[in-house]
mmCIF file of C-alpha atoms in Angstrom:
data_model
loop_
_atom_site.group_PDB
_atom_site.id
_atom_site.type_symbol
_atom_site.label_atom_id
_atom_site.label_comp_id
_atom_site.label_asym_id
_atom_site.label_seq_id
_atom_site.Cartn_x
_atom_site.Cartn_y
_atom_site.Cartn_z
ATOM 1 C CA MET A 91 0.000 0.000 0.000
ATOM 2 C CA SER A 92 1.374 3.446 -0.938
ATOM 3 C CA ARG A 93 1.990 6.208 1.600
ATOM 4 C CA ARG A 94 -0.860 8.205 0.063
ATOM 5 C CA SER A 95 -3.193 5.226 0.316
ATOM 6 C CA ARG A 96 -2.213 4.583 3.924
ATOM 7 C CA SER A 97 -2.704 8.247 4.779
ATOM 8 C CA ARG A 98 -6.075 8.353 3.080
ATOM 9 C CA SER A 99 -7.151 5.116 4.749
ATOM 10 C CA SER A 100 -6.091 6.542 8.100
ATOM 11 C CA SER A 101 -8.103 9.704 7.451
ATOM 12 C CA LEU A 102 -11.067 7.634 6.348
ATOM 13 C CA SER A 103 -10.864 5.513 9.476
ATOM 14 C CA SER A 104 -10.593 8.636 11.621
ATOM 15 C CA LEU A 105 -13.660 10.222 10.018
ATOM 16 C CA HIS A 106 -15.655 6.993 10.330
ATOM 17 C CA SER A 107 -14.722 6.758 14.005
ATOM 18 C CA THR A 108 -15.596 10.405 14.609
ATOM 19 C CA VAL A 109 -18.946 10.288 12.833
ATOM 20 C CA SER A 110 -19.902 6.967 14.403
ATOM 21 C CA SER A 111 -19.000 8.053 17.929
ATOM 22 C CA ILE A 112 -20.936 11.286 17.565
ATOM 23 C CA ASN A 113 -23.901 9.431 16.086
ATOM 24 C CA ASN A 114 -23.891 6.965 18.976
ATOM 25 C CA GLY A 115 -23.217 9.361 21.843
ATOM 26 C CA ARG A 116 -24.935 12.495 20.561
ATOM 27 C CA SER A 117 -27.956 11.248 18.659
ATOM 28 C CA THR A 118 -30.095 14.051 20.012
ATOM 29 C CA VAL A 119 -27.640 16.675 18.853
ATOM 30 C CA MET A 120 -27.365 15.103 15.422
ATOM 31 C CA ALA A 121 -31.150 14.988 15.079
ATOM 32 C CA LYS A 122 -31.914 18.502 16.325
ATOM 33 C CA ILE A 123 -28.603 20.231 15.602
ATOM 34 C CA TRP A 124 -28.476 23.698 17.156
ATOM 35 C CA SER A 125 -31.538 25.668 18.099
ATOM 36 C CA LYS A 126 -30.397 28.983 16.628
ATOM 37 C CA PRO A 127 -27.532 28.514 14.181
ATOM 38 C CA GLN A 128 -26.467 31.871 12.774
ATOM 39 C CA PRO A 129 -23.590 30.934 10.566
ATOM 40 C CA TYR A 130 -24.604 27.620 9.011
ATOM 41 C CA GLU A 131 -23.784 24.667 11.266
ATOM 42 C CA ILE A 132 -24.054 21.263 9.693
ATOM 43 C CA GLY A 133 -24.685 18.018 11.534
ATOM 44 C CA VAL A 134 -23.248 14.780 10.146
ATOM 45 C CA SER A 135 -24.806 11.389 10.869
ATOM 46 C CA ASP A 136 -23.513 8.052 9.662
ATOM 47 C CA LYS A 137 -26.300 5.936 8.162
ATOM 48 C CA GLY A 138 -24.028 3.127 7.024
ATOM 49 C CA GLU A 139 -24.454 3.284 3.255
ATOM 50 C CA TYR A 140 -24.486 7.076 3.199
ATOM 51 C CA LEU A 141 -23.811 10.227 5.188
ATOM 52 C CA LYS A 142 -26.666 12.572 5.992
ATOM 53 C CA LEU A 143 -25.981 16.283 6.511
ATOM 54 C CA THR A 144 -28.655 18.298 8.298
ATOM 55 C CA CYS A 145 -29.180 21.821 9.566
ATOM 56 C CA ALA A 146 -31.975 23.501 11.534
ATOM 57 C CA LYS A 147 -31.976 26.708 9.508
ATOM 58 C CA ALA A 148 -35.024 27.140 7.252
ATOM 59 C CA SER A 149 -33.033 28.515 4.320
ATOM 60 C CA ILE A 150 -30.617 25.576 4.207
ATOM 61 C CA ALA A 151 -32.134 23.968 1.077
ATOM 62 C CA ALA A 152 -31.708 27.092 -1.034
ATOM 63 C CA TRP A 153 -28.241 27.550 0.441
ATOM 64 C CA TRP A 154 -27.242 23.995 -0.514
ATOM 65 C CA MET A 155 -28.537 24.469 -4.066
ATOM 66 C CA GLY A 156 -26.484 27.607 -4.566
ATOM 67 C CA THR A 157 -23.407 26.157 -2.894
ATOM 68 C CA LEU A 158 -23.427 22.878 -4.853
ATOM 69 C CA LYS A 159 -23.984 24.604 -8.180
ATOM 70 C CA ALA A 160 -21.145 27.011 -7.393
ATOM 71 C CA SER A 161 -18.886 24.115 -6.450
ATOM 72 C CA PHE A 162 -19.666 22.003 -9.521
ATOM 73 C CA PRO A 163 -20.799 24.388 -12.270
ATOM 74 C CA GLN A 164 -19.786 21.909 -14.967
ATOM 75 C CA ASP A 165 -22.073 19.174 -13.621
ATOM 76 C CA SER A 166 -25.687 18.902 -14.653
ATOM 77 C CA CYS A 167 -28.230 18.129 -11.969
ATOM 78 C CA ALA A 168 -31.518 16.274 -12.006
ATOM 79 C CA ASP A 169 -34.405 18.046 -10.292
ATOM 80 C CA ASP A 170 -37.872 16.519 -9.946
ATOM 81 C CA GLY A 171 -39.226 19.332 -7.751
ATOM 82 C CA ARG A 172 -38.644 17.550 -4.419
ATOM 83 C CA TYR A 173 -35.113 16.226 -4.886
ATOM 84 C CA MET A 174 -32.021 17.578 -6.603
ATOM 85 C CA LYS A 175 -29.334 15.055 -7.552
ATOM 86 C CA MET A 176 -25.745 15.555 -8.650
ATOM 87 C CA ARG A 177 -22.852 13.229 -9.452
ATOM 88 C CA PRO A 178 -19.711 15.237 -8.595
ATOM 89 C CA ALA A 179 -17.397 12.219 -9.007
ATOM 90 C CA ASN A 180 -17.433 8.587 -9.982
ATOM 91 C CA GLY A 181 -19.061 6.534 -7.251
ATOM 92 C CA VAL A 182 -20.615 9.558 -5.514
ATOM 93 C CA ILE A 183 -24.210 10.792 -5.578
ATOM 94 C CA LEU A 184 -25.477 13.926 -3.823
ATOM 95 C CA LYS A 185 -29.215 13.968 -3.112
ATOM 96 C CA LEU A 186 -30.747 17.125 -1.687
ATOM 97 C CA ASP A 187 -34.229 17.015 -0.165
ATOM 98 C CA LYS A 188 -35.555 20.512 -0.858
ATOM 99 C CA ASN A 189 -38.353 20.095 1.693
ATOM 100 C CA ASP A 190 -36.185 19.660 4.787
ATOM 101 C CA GLY A 191 -32.797 20.709 3.402
ATOM 102 C CA SER A 192 -31.072 17.427 4.243
ATOM 103 C CA LEU A 193 -28.258 16.302 1.967
ATOM 104 C CA LYS A 194 -27.371 12.645 1.459
ATOM 105 C CA ILE A 195 -23.909 11.695 0.229
ATOM 106 C CA LYS A 196 -23.945 8.120 -1.000
ATOM 107 C CA GLY A 197 -22.219 5.735 -3.356
ATOM 108 C CA PRO A 198 -19.204 3.404 -3.017
ATOM 109 C CA SER A 199 -16.755 6.328 -2.734
ATOM 110 C CA HIS A 200 -18.833 8.659 -0.557
ATOM 111 C CA TYR A 201 -16.550 8.604 2.524
ATOM 112 C CA GLU A 202 -13.400 9.359 0.572
ATOM 113 C CA TRP A 203 -15.138 12.076 -1.411
ATOM 114 C CA PHE A 204 -16.446 13.643 1.794
ATOM 115 C CA ILE A 205 -12.952 13.739 3.331
ATOM 116 C CA ASP A 206 -11.313 15.209 0.242
ATOM 117 C CA ASN A 207 -13.961 17.721 -0.817
ATOM 118 C CA ILE A 208 -16.350 18.843 1.916
ATOM 119 C CA GLU A 209 -14.256 21.791 3.123
ATOM 120 C CA ASP A 210 -13.904 23.142 -0.424
ATOM 121 C CA VAL A 211 -17.628 22.714 -1.041
ATOM 122 C CA LEU A 212 -18.561 24.566 2.134
ATOM 123 C CA GLY A 213 -16.002 27.255 1.381
ATOM 124 C CA ALA A 214 -17.620 27.942 -1.989
ATOM 125 C CA SER A 215 -20.579 29.545 -0.210
ATOM 126 C CA GLY A 216 -18.483 32.441 1.064
ATOM 127 C CA GLU A 217 -20.104 32.060 4.509
ATOM 128 C CA GLN A 218 -18.803 30.635 7.766
ATOM 129 C CA VAL A 219 -19.850 27.010 8.106
ATOM 130 C CA THR A 220 -19.123 24.637 10.969
ATOM 131 C CA ILE A 221 -19.444 20.868 10.869
ATOM 132 C CA LEU A 222 -20.532 19.742 14.310
ATOM 133 C CA ALA A 223 -18.017 16.907 14.346
ATOM 134 C CA ASP A 224 -15.314 19.513 13.759
ATOM 135 C CA LEU A 225 -16.704 21.726 16.520
ATOM 136 C CA PHE A 226 -16.705 18.956 19.129
ATOM 137 C CA ASN A 227 -13.281 17.728 18.088
ATOM 138 C CA GLY A 228 -11.900 21.255 17.904
ATOM 139 C CA ILE A 229 -13.015 22.036 21.449
ATOM 140 C CA ASP A 230 -11.612 18.776 22.814
ATOM 141 C CA LYS A 231 -8.337 19.447 21.005
ATOM 142 C CA GLN A 232 -8.163 22.997 22.337
ATOM 143 C CA LEU A 233 -8.722 21.717 25.873
ATOM 144 C CA GLY A 234 -6.288 18.815 25.486
ATOM 145 C CA MET A 235 -8.917 16.287 26.529
ATOM 146 C CA ASP A 236 -9.581 14.335 23.337
ATOM 147 C CA GLY A 237 -10.710 10.862 24.386
ATOM 148 C CA ILE A 238 -10.154 11.499 28.119
ATOM 149 C CA LYS A 239 -13.139 10.891 30.384
ATOM 150 C CA ALA A 240 -13.753 11.837 34.006
ATOM 151 C CA ILE A 241 -14.741 8.292 34.945
ATOM 152 C CA ALA A 242 -11.266 7.013 34.027
ATOM 153 C CA LEU A 243 -9.544 9.755 36.028
ATOM 154 C CA LEU A 244 -11.729 9.134 39.070
ATOM 155 C CA GLU A 245 -10.513 5.540 39.169
ATOM 156 C CA HIS A 246 -7.094 6.889 40.168
ATOM 157 C CA LEU A 247 -8.446 9.167 42.892
ATOM 158 C CA PRO A 248 -8.951 7.476 46.296
ATOM 159 C CA LYS A 249 -12.346 7.902 47.915
ATOM 160 C CA SER A 250 -10.606 9.720 50.765
ATOM 161 C CA GLY A 251 -9.067 12.235 48.360
ATOM 162 C CA ALA A 252 -5.342 12.730 47.728
ATOM 163 C CA ILE A 253 -2.521 15.127 47.012
ATOM 164 C CA GLN A 254 -1.927 15.371 43.267
ATOM 165 C CA ASN A 255 -0.242 17.596 40.703
ATOM 166 C CA GLY A 256 -2.327 20.353 39.218
ATOM 167 C CA VAL A 257 -0.966 20.099 35.684
ATOM 168 C CA GLY A 258 -1.076 16.332 35.409
ATOM 169 C CA SER A 259 -4.207 15.387 37.331
ATOM 170 C CA ILE A 260 -6.351 18.037 38.978
ATOM 171 C CA TYR A 261 -6.760 20.296 35.943
ATOM 172 C CA MET A 262 -7.771 17.422 33.666
ATOM 173 C CA LEU A 263 -10.263 16.109 36.230
ATOM 174 C CA TRP A 264 -11.664 19.641 36.554
ATOM 175 C CA LYS A 265 -12.246 19.902 32.789
ATOM 176 C CA THR A 266 -13.632 16.419 32.257
ATOM 177 C CA LEU A 267 -16.042 16.673 35.184
ATOM 178 C CA LEU A 268 -17.399 19.972 33.859
ATOM 179 C CA ASP A 269 -17.772 18.375 30.431
ATOM 180 C CA LYS A 270 -19.619 15.407 31.930
ATOM 181 C CA TRP A 271 -21.923 17.606 34.007
ATOM 182 C CA PHE A 272 -22.739 20.014 31.190
ATOM 183 C CA ALA A 273 -23.665 17.026 29.013
ATOM 184 C CA LEU A 274 -26.270 16.059 31.634
ATOM 185 C CA GLY A 275 -28.008 19.430 31.564
ATOM 186 C CA SER A 276 -27.062 20.046 35.177
ATOM 187 C CA GLN A 277 -26.945 23.113 37.369
ATOM 188 C CA VAL A 278 -23.185 23.503 37.866
ATOM 189 C CA THR A 279 -21.448 25.602 40.501
ATOM 190 C CA VAL A 280 -17.897 26.927 40.167
ATOM 191 C CA VAL A 281 -16.418 28.427 43.326
ATOM 192 C CA THR A 282 -12.924 29.923 43.496
ATOM 193 C CA PRO A 283 -11.340 33.169 44.722
ATOM 194 C CA GLN A 284 -8.987 33.190 41.718
ATOM 195 C CA LEU A 285 -10.089 32.512 38.140
ATOM 196 C CA ASP A 286 -7.995 33.545 35.162
ATOM 197 C CA ALA A 287 -9.140 34.215 31.599
ATOM 198 C CA GLU A 288 -7.959 30.858 30.276
ATOM 199 C CA ARG A 289 -9.991 28.880 32.799
ATOM 200 C CA LEU A 290 -13.059 31.044 32.150
ATOM 201 C CA MET A 291 -12.503 30.267 28.468
ATOM 202 C CA ASP A 292 -12.470 26.546 29.303
ATOM 203 C CA ILE A 293 -15.868 26.842 30.970
ATOM 204 C CA VAL A 294 -17.324 28.704 27.999
ATOM 205 C CA LEU A 295 -15.935 26.217 25.470
ATOM 206 C CA LEU A 296 -17.453 23.312 27.374
ATOM 207 C CA LEU A 297 -20.799 25.111 27.543
ATOM 208 C CA VAL A 298 -20.682 25.617 23.772
ATOM 209 C CA LYS A 299 -19.844 21.958 23.261
ATOM 210 C CA ASN A 300 -22.866 20.914 25.325
ATOM 211 C CA ASP A 301 -25.180 23.855 24.738
ATOM 212 C CA ARG A 302 -28.113 21.748 23.541
ATOM 213 C CA GLU A 303 -28.395 20.290 27.042
ATOM 214 C CA GLY A 304 -29.350 23.550 28.790
ATOM 215 C CA SER A 305 -26.875 23.542 31.672
ATOM 216 C CA THR A 306 -26.428 26.640 33.806
ATOM 217 C CA VAL A 307 -23.423 27.785 35.809
ATOM 218 C CA GLN A 308 -23.279 29.617 39.120
ATOM 219 C CA LEU A 309 -19.859 31.245 39.347
ATOM 220 C CA LEU A 310 -18.698 32.569 42.708
ATOM 221 C CA THR A 311 -15.430 34.468 42.694
ATOM 222 C CA HIS A 312 -13.737 37.665 43.905
ATOM 223 C CA GLU A 313 -14.130 41.030 42.203
ATOM 224 C CA LYS A 314 -10.389 40.911 41.537
ATOM 225 C CA CYS A 315 -10.297 37.300 40.434
ATOM 226 C CA ASP A 316 -7.011 37.211 38.510
ATOM 227 C CA SER A 317 -4.393 38.883 40.714
ATOM 228 C CA ASP A 318 -5.294 42.588 40.370
ATOM 229 C CA ALA A 319 -7.502 42.086 37.314
ATOM 230 C CA THR A 320 -11.255 42.439 37.798
ATOM 231 C CA TYR A 321 -13.755 39.851 36.651
ATOM 232 C CA LYS A 322 -14.958 42.279 33.968
ATOM 233 C CA HIS A 323 -11.444 42.528 32.565
ATOM 234 C CA THR A 324 -10.940 38.767 32.828
ATOM 235 C CA LYS A 325 -14.161 38.181 30.877
ATOM 236 C CA THR A 326 -13.012 40.580 28.145
ATOM 237 C CA VAL A 327 -9.659 38.814 27.822
ATOM 238 C CA SER A 328 -11.405 35.448 27.760
ATOM 239 C CA LYS A 329 -13.608 36.553 24.857
ATOM 240 C CA GLU A 330 -10.555 37.660 22.891
ATOM 241 C CA LEU A 331 -8.882 34.313 23.490
ATOM 242 C CA ILE A 332 -11.953 32.463 22.228
ATOM 243 C CA LYS A 333 -12.061 34.595 19.076
ATOM 244 C CA LYS A 334 -8.475 33.601 18.294
ATOM 245 C CA ILE A 335 -9.212 29.856 18.272
ATOM 246 C CA ARG A 336 -9.120 28.648 14.682
ATOM 247 C CA THR A 337 -9.855 25.450 12.837
ATOM 248 C CA SER A 338 -7.238 23.742 10.706
ATOM 249 C CA HIS A 339 -8.656 25.779 7.820
ATOM 250 C CA ARG A 340 -8.095 29.054 9.712
ATOM 251 C CA ARG A 341 -11.754 29.722 10.364
ATOM 252 C CA ARG A 342 -13.042 30.759 13.752
ATOM 253 C CA LEU A 343 -14.073 27.716 15.742
ATOM 254 C CA ILE A 344 -16.637 29.540 17.908
ATOM 255 C CA SER A 345 -18.985 32.187 16.511
ATOM 256 C CA ASP A 346 -19.815 35.346 18.466
ATOM 257 C CA GLU A 347 -23.393 34.154 18.856
ATOM 258 C CA LYS A 348 -22.385 30.877 20.460
ATOM 259 C CA MET A 349 -19.838 32.563 22.685
ATOM 260 C CA ASP A 350 -22.312 35.190 23.870
ATOM 261 C CA CYS A 351 -24.982 32.552 24.447
ATOM 262 C CA ALA A 352 -22.580 30.543 26.630
ATOM 263 C CA PHE A 353 -21.662 33.588 28.715
ATOM 264 C CA LYS A 354 -25.369 34.209 29.300
ATOM 265 C CA GLN A 355 -25.576 30.741 30.854
ATOM 266 C CA ILE A 356 -23.127 31.862 33.558
ATOM 267 C CA SER A 357 -24.570 33.650 36.578
ATOM 268 C CA VAL A 358 -21.772 35.519 38.359
ATOM 269 C CA LYS A 359 -21.678 36.424 42.042
ATOM 270 C CA LEU A 360 -18.715 38.502 43.251
ATOM 271 C CA VAL A 361 -18.079 37.991 46.968
ATOM 272 C CA PRO A 362 -15.017 39.254 48.890
ATOM 273 C CA HIS A 363 -14.773 36.992 51.930
ATOM 274 C CA PHE A 364 -14.385 33.320 51.072
ATOM 275 C CA ASN A 365 -11.452 31.052 50.307
ATOM 276 C CA CYS A 366 -12.932 27.690 49.271
ATOM 277 C CA ARG A 367 -12.494 26.096 45.871
ATOM 278 C CA TYR A 368 -14.744 23.514 44.300
ATOM 279 C CA ILE A 369 -16.866 22.601 41.328
ATOM 280 C CA GLY A 370 -20.150 20.804 41.811
ATOM 281 C CA MET A 371 -23.357 19.868 40.100
ATOM 282 C CA CYS A 372 -26.864 19.098 41.169
ATOM 283 C CA THR A 373 -29.846 17.445 39.548
ATOM 284 C CA GLU A 374 -33.163 16.706 41.219
ATOM 285 C CA GLN A 375 -31.832 13.342 42.342
ATOM 286 C CA ARG A 376 -28.163 13.749 43.230
ATOM 287 C CA GLY A 377 -25.153 15.959 43.648
ATOM 288 C CA GLU A 378 -21.456 15.611 42.840
ATOM 289 C CA VAL A 379 -18.582 17.784 43.986
ATOM 290 C CA MET A 380 -14.835 18.066 43.450
ATOM 291 C CA ILE A 381 -13.052 20.088 46.121
ATOM 292 C CA THR A 382 -9.438 21.166 45.888
ATOM 293 C CA SER A 383 -6.879 23.524 47.386
ATOM 294 C CA ALA A 384 -5.916 24.622 43.861
ATOM 295 C CA SER A 385 -7.098 27.946 42.501
ATOM 296 C CA PHE A 386 -8.503 27.827 38.994
ATOM 297 C CA ASN A 387 -5.640 29.601 37.284
ATOM 298 C CA LYS A 388 -2.381 29.048 35.440
ATOM 299 C CA ARG A 389 -0.239 28.991 38.566
ATOM 300 C CA HIS A 390 -2.041 25.986 40.021
ATOM 301 C CA PHE A 391 -3.253 24.191 36.898
ATOM 302 C CA LEU A 392 -0.279 24.565 34.553
ATOM 303 C CA ASN A 393 2.631 24.249 36.974
ATOM 304 C CA ASP A 394 3.937 21.257 38.857
ATOM 305 C CA LEU A 395 2.328 22.283 42.135
ATOM 306 C CA LYS A 396 0.847 19.755 44.507
ATOM 307 C CA ASP A 397 -2.658 20.374 45.821
ATOM 308 C CA THR A 398 -5.320 18.415 47.635
ATOM 309 C CA VAL A 399 -8.265 17.095 45.647
ATOM 310 C CA ALA A 400 -11.307 14.980 46.535
ATOM 311 C CA TYR A 401 -14.497 13.924 44.823
ATOM 312 C CA PHE A 402 -17.784 13.031 46.498
ATOM 313 C CA ARG A 403 -21.232 11.893 45.487
ATOM 314 C CA LEU A 404 -24.113 12.929 47.709
ATOM 315 C CA THR A 405 -27.826 13.528 47.666
ATOM 316 C CA ALA A 406 -29.247 16.707 46.171
ATOM 317 C CA VAL A 407 -30.374 17.819 49.634
ATOM 318 C CA GLU A 408 -26.904 17.253 51.097
ATOM 319 C CA TYR A 409 -25.250 19.106 48.230
ATOM 320 C CA ARG A 410 -27.490 22.137 48.555
ATOM 321 C CA SER A 411 -27.260 22.329 52.349
ATOM 322 C CA GLN A 412 -23.522 21.659 52.618
ATOM 323 C CA TYR A 413 -22.116 23.424 49.554
ATOM 324 C CA LEU A 414 -24.616 26.033 48.363
ATOM 325 C CA GLU A 415 -26.394 27.388 51.436
ATOM 326 C CA PRO A 416 -23.204 28.369 53.369
ATOM 327 C CA LEU A 417 -22.178 30.587 50.437
ATOM 328 C CA GLY A 418 -25.596 32.120 49.922
ATOM 329 C CA LEU A 419 -26.079 30.271 46.631
ATOM 330 C CA GLU A 420 -29.207 28.520 47.836
ATOM 331 C CA LYS A 421 -31.928 29.632 50.225
ATOM 332 C CA LYS A 422 -31.825 27.710 53.479
ATOM 333 C CA THR A 423 -34.405 25.016 53.665
ATOM 334 C CA SER A 424 -36.668 24.896 56.700
ATOM 335 C CA VAL A 425 -36.399 21.798 58.858
#
């Protein structure tokens, strides 16, 4: 097998794995896509013999027609009023349903064609387009957590808690737990006196990744949460950092709309007199909490500092009474 063939087979395998894992683990997202996509955001689902590309935006059918004709002006298309078909290459058929705007890519060479051509096709529209698989993967890559799950990290944390390194253990557990909780549609609490722009960016990226689930965040921190920098300044810096994140094709990974929507999911309370640090979540049935001596900033999370860390599961009542009420984040319940 040639180097090119091996490389292409590797890419094909990677795409198949990506699409299949998203289809299995995020079927709801693939079916509904995003509620309010502003630039076009395309969902990809693997149907075995073909790929199906969908989008929630009403104008997607007309957009696909213009984009495909601009991409393949030399190709004739068949149009029976409901469906438009094109054959952009041997072994590839594109079938657009003009009623719902879904596009099927089928034929014996559809995977390889998709890998080699989809970015150029989307680029022909002149508009920003995001494939959801790329968005999820791009966020995981940015956060350095591709394939890493909280459940695996918790296996190495004793039930009594432990002293661990921030850069190697605590920071990754912090990110993967937030990712897990946001995926559940939970009410998540982030408590820390010190929070820098990069860690605030992490929270926002994970909210964007899971924004179909409707999670909310209570953030409790100091007014000056990053040394002498105020929270307002830290938020501004965080937004600029998010805008600089690019895909491999040099497009912005996160649109302004998605970023702003994620920030709106964060309720901020600035309190001067507290020194505890934890992240926690609560559903109607249960609570989970990770407590640590590490502040949520570069000094503790990106340096080889040792901090305490512990993780507990508890009832929703216990979580609210023990971790929210003492900080004024929950009204005290009457006994």
